[in-house]
Amino acid sequence: LVNLASLFNDTLGRPDDALPLLRESLQIRRESGNTAGEASVLNNLGVVHLAKGNFDEAQTNFERALEIREKKVVPTEMADTLHNLGETHSKTGQYDQSLKDYERALQFRRDASDKRGGAIESYSMGTILDYKGRYGSAVKAKEEALQTFRDLKLREMWLGEILSGLGNSLTLSGQFDEAKKYLDEAASVGRELNNPSLVAQTTRF
């Protein structure tokens, strides 16, 4: 049920078809007393509501998932839900709370020795710092994320996203020549990965 819901939401872009499947899965998890599975389904429900723009529903499901996951003390799972909460708070303009969510997620990534995940949290924090007009701090956070991806030799969508976002932060801080260097590289990564949305975002920046 969860995998089918993921197919509908993530691949086919049909969140309305995913919701009843996840609700059925949640009922089964609860009836069987599988709290870890319940938290996972709640987190997935939050993701679907976030995709639909139902931010209150998304936040409620993420908070319930986090409450269960904090009792289990699994750093990666807590970080996943905190990241989702950070995104939800960002969508509703609660930037200070969003930063706190990402900062907690970053600490859990570090506890789990998840360098890639930690870099994504740093980048997400940088994006919120842009929204708050703290462009110098945003550049620093995104540069740290980029350095981690370079150290890990990862060439994937997130590399292009980080390059593109760093270029945007540099532009906002008035460092236009430096910004163009990263934006050109981001566009190259987008074309290499055949990711038109990344190329479009980079072109807009």
mmCIF file of C-alpha atoms in Angstrom:
data_model
loop_
_atom_site.group_PDB
_atom_site.id
_atom_site.type_symbol
_atom_site.label_atom_id
_atom_site.label_comp_id
_atom_site.label_asym_id
_atom_site.label_seq_id
_atom_site.Cartn_x
_atom_site.Cartn_y
_atom_site.Cartn_z
ATOM 1 C CA LEU A 1 0.000 0.000 0.000
ATOM 2 C CA VAL A 2 2.798 2.399 0.899
ATOM 3 C CA ASN A 3 4.759 1.601 -2.252
ATOM 4 C CA LEU A 4 1.688 2.019 -4.435
ATOM 5 C CA ALA A 5 0.925 5.344 -2.747
ATOM 6 C CA SER A 6 4.507 6.446 -3.401
ATOM 7 C CA LEU A 7 4.096 5.539 -7.073
ATOM 8 C CA PHE A 8 0.930 7.616 -7.329
ATOM 9 C CA ASN A 9 2.346 10.637 -5.494
ATOM 10 C CA ASP A 10 6.022 10.731 -6.470
ATOM 11 C CA THR A 11 6.002 9.286 -9.977
ATOM 12 C CA LEU A 12 2.546 9.948 -11.382
ATOM 13 C CA GLY A 13 1.805 13.184 -9.538
ATOM 14 C CA ARG A 14 -1.573 11.928 -8.266
ATOM 15 C CA PRO A 15 -1.592 12.661 -4.515
ATOM 16 C CA ASP A 16 -5.378 12.257 -4.238
ATOM 17 C CA ASP A 17 -5.003 8.600 -5.235
ATOM 18 C CA ALA A 18 -2.209 8.120 -2.710
ATOM 19 C CA LEU A 19 -4.115 9.351 0.355
ATOM 20 C CA PRO A 20 -6.675 6.507 0.762
ATOM 21 C CA LEU A 21 -3.918 3.915 0.350
ATOM 22 C CA LEU A 22 -1.856 5.514 3.089
ATOM 23 C CA ARG A 23 -4.861 5.814 5.391
ATOM 24 C CA GLU A 24 -5.552 2.101 4.960
ATOM 25 C CA SER A 25 -1.908 1.313 5.622
ATOM 26 C CA LEU A 26 -1.957 3.495 8.751
ATOM 27 C CA GLN A 27 -4.950 1.586 10.109
ATOM 28 C CA ILE A 28 -3.188 -1.732 9.554
ATOM 29 C CA ARG A 29 -0.026 -0.489 11.277
ATOM 30 C CA ARG A 30 -1.988 0.684 14.293
ATOM 31 C CA GLU A 31 -4.032 -2.504 14.569
ATOM 32 C CA SER A 32 -0.852 -4.570 14.466
ATOM 33 C CA GLY A 33 0.894 -2.369 17.047
ATOM 34 C CA ASN A 34 3.725 -1.544 14.664
ATOM 35 C CA THR A 35 4.645 1.928 15.941
ATOM 36 C CA ALA A 36 7.736 2.271 13.754
ATOM 37 C CA GLY A 37 5.610 1.481 10.702
ATOM 38 C CA GLU A 38 2.948 3.903 11.939
ATOM 39 C CA ALA A 39 5.501 6.707 12.110
ATOM 40 C CA SER A 40 6.680 5.904 8.590
ATOM 41 C CA VAL A 41 3.139 6.061 7.205
ATOM 42 C CA LEU A 42 2.406 9.288 9.093
ATOM 43 C CA ASN A 43 5.539 10.790 7.571
ATOM 44 C CA ASN A 44 4.406 9.695 4.100
ATOM 45 C CA LEU A 45 0.940 11.144 4.724
ATOM 46 C CA GLY A 46 2.593 14.428 5.608
ATOM 47 C CA VAL A 47 4.575 14.369 2.367
ATOM 48 C CA VAL A 48 1.406 13.895 0.321
ATOM 49 C CA HIS A 49 -0.437 16.683 2.154
ATOM 50 C CA LEU A 50 2.591 18.923 1.645
ATOM 51 C CA ALA A 51 2.468 18.190 -2.086
ATOM 52 C CA LYS A 52 -1.225 19.123 -2.100
ATOM 53 C CA GLY A 53 -0.612 22.362 -0.218
ATOM 54 C CA ASN A 54 -2.497 21.144 2.872
ATOM 55 C CA PHE A 55 0.101 22.567 5.220
ATOM 56 C CA ASP A 56 -1.852 22.177 8.478
ATOM 57 C CA GLU A 57 -2.506 18.504 7.730
ATOM 58 C CA ALA A 58 1.108 18.014 6.710
ATOM 59 C CA GLN A 59 2.392 19.579 9.927
ATOM 60 C CA THR A 60 0.039 17.491 12.089
ATOM 61 C CA ASN A 61 1.184 14.234 10.483
ATOM 62 C CA PHE A 62 4.865 15.146 10.663
ATOM 63 C CA GLU A 63 4.558 16.114 14.335
ATOM 64 C CA ARG A 64 2.850 12.806 15.161
ATOM 65 C CA ALA A 65 5.530 10.904 13.274
ATOM 66 C CA LEU A 66 8.279 12.819 15.061
ATOM 67 C CA GLU A 67 6.739 12.119 18.458
ATOM 68 C CA ILE A 68 6.916 8.374 17.787
ATOM 69 C CA ARG A 69 10.359 8.523 16.231
ATOM 70 C CA GLU A 70 11.811 10.477 19.151
ATOM 71 C CA LYS A 71 10.813 7.606 21.440
ATOM 72 C CA LYS A 72 12.590 5.136 19.124
ATOM 73 C CA VAL A 73 15.697 7.356 18.910
ATOM 74 C CA VAL A 74 16.637 6.590 15.318
ATOM 75 C CA PRO A 75 18.630 9.658 14.155
ATOM 76 C CA THR A 76 18.070 9.263 10.399
ATOM 77 C CA GLU A 77 14.309 8.872 10.780
ATOM 78 C CA MET A 78 14.046 11.846 13.122
ATOM 79 C CA ALA A 79 16.113 13.892 10.670
ATOM 80 C CA ASP A 80 13.821 12.924 7.777
ATOM 81 C CA THR A 81 10.719 14.126 9.614
ATOM 82 C CA LEU A 82 12.389 17.278 10.928
ATOM 83 C CA HIS A 83 13.480 18.116 7.379
ATOM 84 C CA ASN A 84 9.879 17.743 6.243
ATOM 85 C CA LEU A 85 8.698 19.958 9.094
ATOM 86 C CA GLY A 86 11.283 22.531 8.073
ATOM 87 C CA GLU A 87 9.932 22.540 4.547
ATOM 88 C CA THR A 88 6.364 22.839 5.830
ATOM 89 C CA HIS A 89 7.190 25.775 8.110
ATOM 90 C CA SER A 90 9.023 27.408 5.224
ATOM 91 C CA LYS A 91 5.944 27.141 3.008
ATOM 92 C CA THR A 92 3.872 28.964 5.645
ATOM 93 C CA GLY A 93 6.467 31.704 6.178
ATOM 94 C CA GLN A 94 7.593 30.482 9.617
ATOM 95 C CA TYR A 95 11.256 30.921 8.758
ATOM 96 C CA ASP A 96 12.662 30.995 12.296
ATOM 97 C CA GLN A 97 10.947 27.705 13.143
ATOM 98 C CA SER A 98 12.026 26.253 9.809
ATOM 99 C CA LEU A 99 15.651 27.067 10.634
ATOM 100 C CA LYS A 100 15.309 25.352 14.018
ATOM 101 C CA ASP A 101 13.889 22.239 12.320
ATOM 102 C CA TYR A 102 16.749 22.082 9.822
ATOM 103 C CA GLU A 103 19.338 22.703 12.557
ATOM 104 C CA ARG A 104 17.983 19.773 14.605
ATOM 105 C CA ALA A 105 17.892 17.621 11.474
ATOM 106 C CA LEU A 106 21.519 18.542 10.751
ATOM 107 C CA GLN A 107 22.577 17.446 14.222
ATOM 108 C CA PHE A 108 20.841 14.089 13.795
ATOM 109 C CA ARG A 109 22.503 13.633 10.383
ATOM 110 C CA ARG A 110 25.853 14.208 12.042
ATOM 111 C CA ASP A 111 24.986 11.761 14.822
ATOM 112 C CA ALA A 112 24.299 9.174 12.124
ATOM 113 C CA SER A 113 27.502 10.084 10.198
ATOM 114 C CA ASP A 114 25.286 10.952 7.213
ATOM 115 C CA LYS A 115 27.467 13.490 5.389
ATOM 116 C CA ARG A 116 25.255 13.683 2.298
ATOM 117 C CA GLY A 117 22.119 14.221 4.379
ATOM 118 C CA GLY A 118 23.914 16.808 6.480
ATOM 119 C CA ALA A 119 24.896 18.723 3.358
ATOM 120 C CA ILE A 120 21.262 18.807 2.229
ATOM 121 C CA GLU A 121 20.221 20.204 5.626
ATOM 122 C CA SER A 122 22.933 22.885 5.365
ATOM 123 C CA TYR A 123 21.708 23.812 1.915
ATOM 124 C CA SER A 124 18.107 23.972 3.144
ATOM 125 C CA MET A 125 19.181 26.285 5.946
ATOM 126 C CA GLY A 126 20.888 28.468 3.367
ATOM 127 C CA THR A 127 17.665 28.751 1.415
ATOM 128 C CA ILE A 128 15.805 29.951 4.527
ATOM 129 C CA LEU A 129 18.586 32.441 5.244
ATOM 130 C CA ASP A 130 18.008 33.839 1.740
ATOM 131 C CA TYR A 131 14.343 34.373 2.595
ATOM 132 C CA LYS A 132 15.410 36.231 5.737
ATOM 133 C CA GLY A 133 17.772 38.477 3.750
ATOM 134 C CA ARG A 134 20.890 37.047 5.410
ATOM 135 C CA TYR A 135 22.699 36.461 2.129
ATOM 136 C CA GLY A 136 26.233 36.189 3.510
ATOM 137 C CA SER A 137 25.182 33.448 5.932
ATOM 138 C CA ALA A 138 23.236 31.761 3.139
ATOM 139 C CA VAL A 139 26.323 31.683 0.917
ATOM 140 C CA LYS A 140 28.400 30.162 3.727
ATOM 141 C CA ALA A 141 25.832 27.413 4.427
ATOM 142 C CA LYS A 142 25.522 26.515 0.749
ATOM 143 C CA GLU A 143 29.297 26.558 0.224
ATOM 144 C CA GLU A 144 29.638 24.026 3.059
ATOM 145 C CA ALA A 145 27.006 21.839 1.400
ATOM 146 C CA LEU A 146 28.767 22.064 -1.956
ATOM 147 C CA GLN A 147 32.159 21.183 -0.474
ATOM 148 C CA THR A 148 30.695 18.039 1.074
ATOM 149 C CA PHE A 149 29.218 16.949 -2.248
ATOM 150 C CA ARG A 150 32.565 17.585 -3.954
ATOM 151 C CA ASP A 151 34.429 15.642 -1.241
ATOM 152 C CA LEU A 152 32.009 12.717 -1.646
ATOM 153 C CA LYS A 153 32.314 12.991 -5.453
ATOM 154 C CA LEU A 154 28.518 12.946 -5.814
ATOM 155 C CA ARG A 155 27.154 14.008 -9.173
ATOM 156 C CA GLU A 156 23.380 13.930 -8.874
ATOM 157 C CA MET A 157 20.342 16.203 -8.818
ATOM 158 C CA TRP A 158 21.221 17.647 -5.424
ATOM 159 C CA LEU A 159 24.637 18.752 -6.697
ATOM 160 C CA GLY A 160 22.934 20.781 -9.408
ATOM 161 C CA GLU A 161 20.397 22.152 -6.912
ATOM 162 C CA ILE A 162 23.154 23.256 -4.538
ATOM 163 C CA LEU A 163 25.190 24.861 -7.337
ATOM 164 C CA SER A 164 22.118 26.665 -8.619
ATOM 165 C CA GLY A 165 21.064 27.823 -5.153
ATOM 166 C CA LEU A 166 24.583 29.002 -4.317
ATOM 167 C CA GLY A 167 24.615 31.003 -7.535
ATOM 168 C CA ASN A 168 21.329 32.614 -6.520
ATOM 169 C CA SER A 169 22.636 33.519 -3.043
ATOM 170 C CA LEU A 170 25.792 35.027 -4.547
ATOM 171 C CA THR A 171 23.637 37.063 -6.945
ATOM 172 C CA LEU A 172 21.489 38.329 -4.071
ATOM 173 C CA SER A 173 24.658 39.343 -2.212
ATOM 174 C CA GLY A 174 25.926 41.222 -5.284
ATOM 175 C CA GLN A 175 28.723 38.809 -6.255
ATOM 176 C CA PHE A 176 27.656 38.488 -9.874
ATOM 177 C CA ASP A 177 30.830 37.140 -11.503
ATOM 178 C CA GLU A 178 31.187 34.434 -8.856
ATOM 179 C CA ALA A 179 27.476 33.628 -9.166
ATOM 180 C CA LYS A 180 27.703 33.089 -12.914
ATOM 181 C CA LYS A 181 30.453 30.495 -12.466
ATOM 182 C CA TYR A 182 28.258 28.314 -10.258
ATOM 183 C CA LEU A 183 25.128 28.866 -12.328
ATOM 184 C CA ASP A 184 26.949 27.782 -15.492
ATOM 185 C CA GLU A 185 28.115 24.618 -13.731
ATOM 186 C CA ALA A 186 24.580 23.965 -12.406
ATOM 187 C CA ALA A 187 23.150 24.243 -15.914
ATOM 188 C CA SER A 188 25.778 21.826 -17.169
ATOM 189 C CA VAL A 189 24.859 19.307 -14.460
ATOM 190 C CA GLY A 190 21.168 19.728 -15.284
ATOM 191 C CA ARG A 191 21.752 19.007 -18.966
ATOM 192 C CA GLU A 192 24.033 16.060 -18.149
ATOM 193 C CA LEU A 193 21.351 14.532 -15.893
ATOM 194 C CA ASN A 194 18.596 15.365 -18.378
ATOM 195 C CA ASN A 195 16.797 17.359 -15.681
ATOM 196 C CA PRO A 196 14.838 20.141 -17.409
ATOM 197 C CA SER A 197 13.409 21.549 -14.165
ATOM 198 C CA LEU A 198 16.919 22.112 -12.814
ATOM 199 C CA VAL A 199 17.979 23.772 -16.072
ATOM 200 C CA ALA A 200 14.873 25.977 -15.969
ATOM 201 C CA GLN A 201 15.506 27.016 -12.347
ATOM 202 C CA THR A 202 19.127 27.816 -13.105
ATOM 203 C CA THR A 203 18.155 29.829 -16.182
ATOM 204 C CA ARG A 204 15.695 31.819 -14.047
ATOM 205 C CA PHE A 205 18.396 32.563 -11.470
#
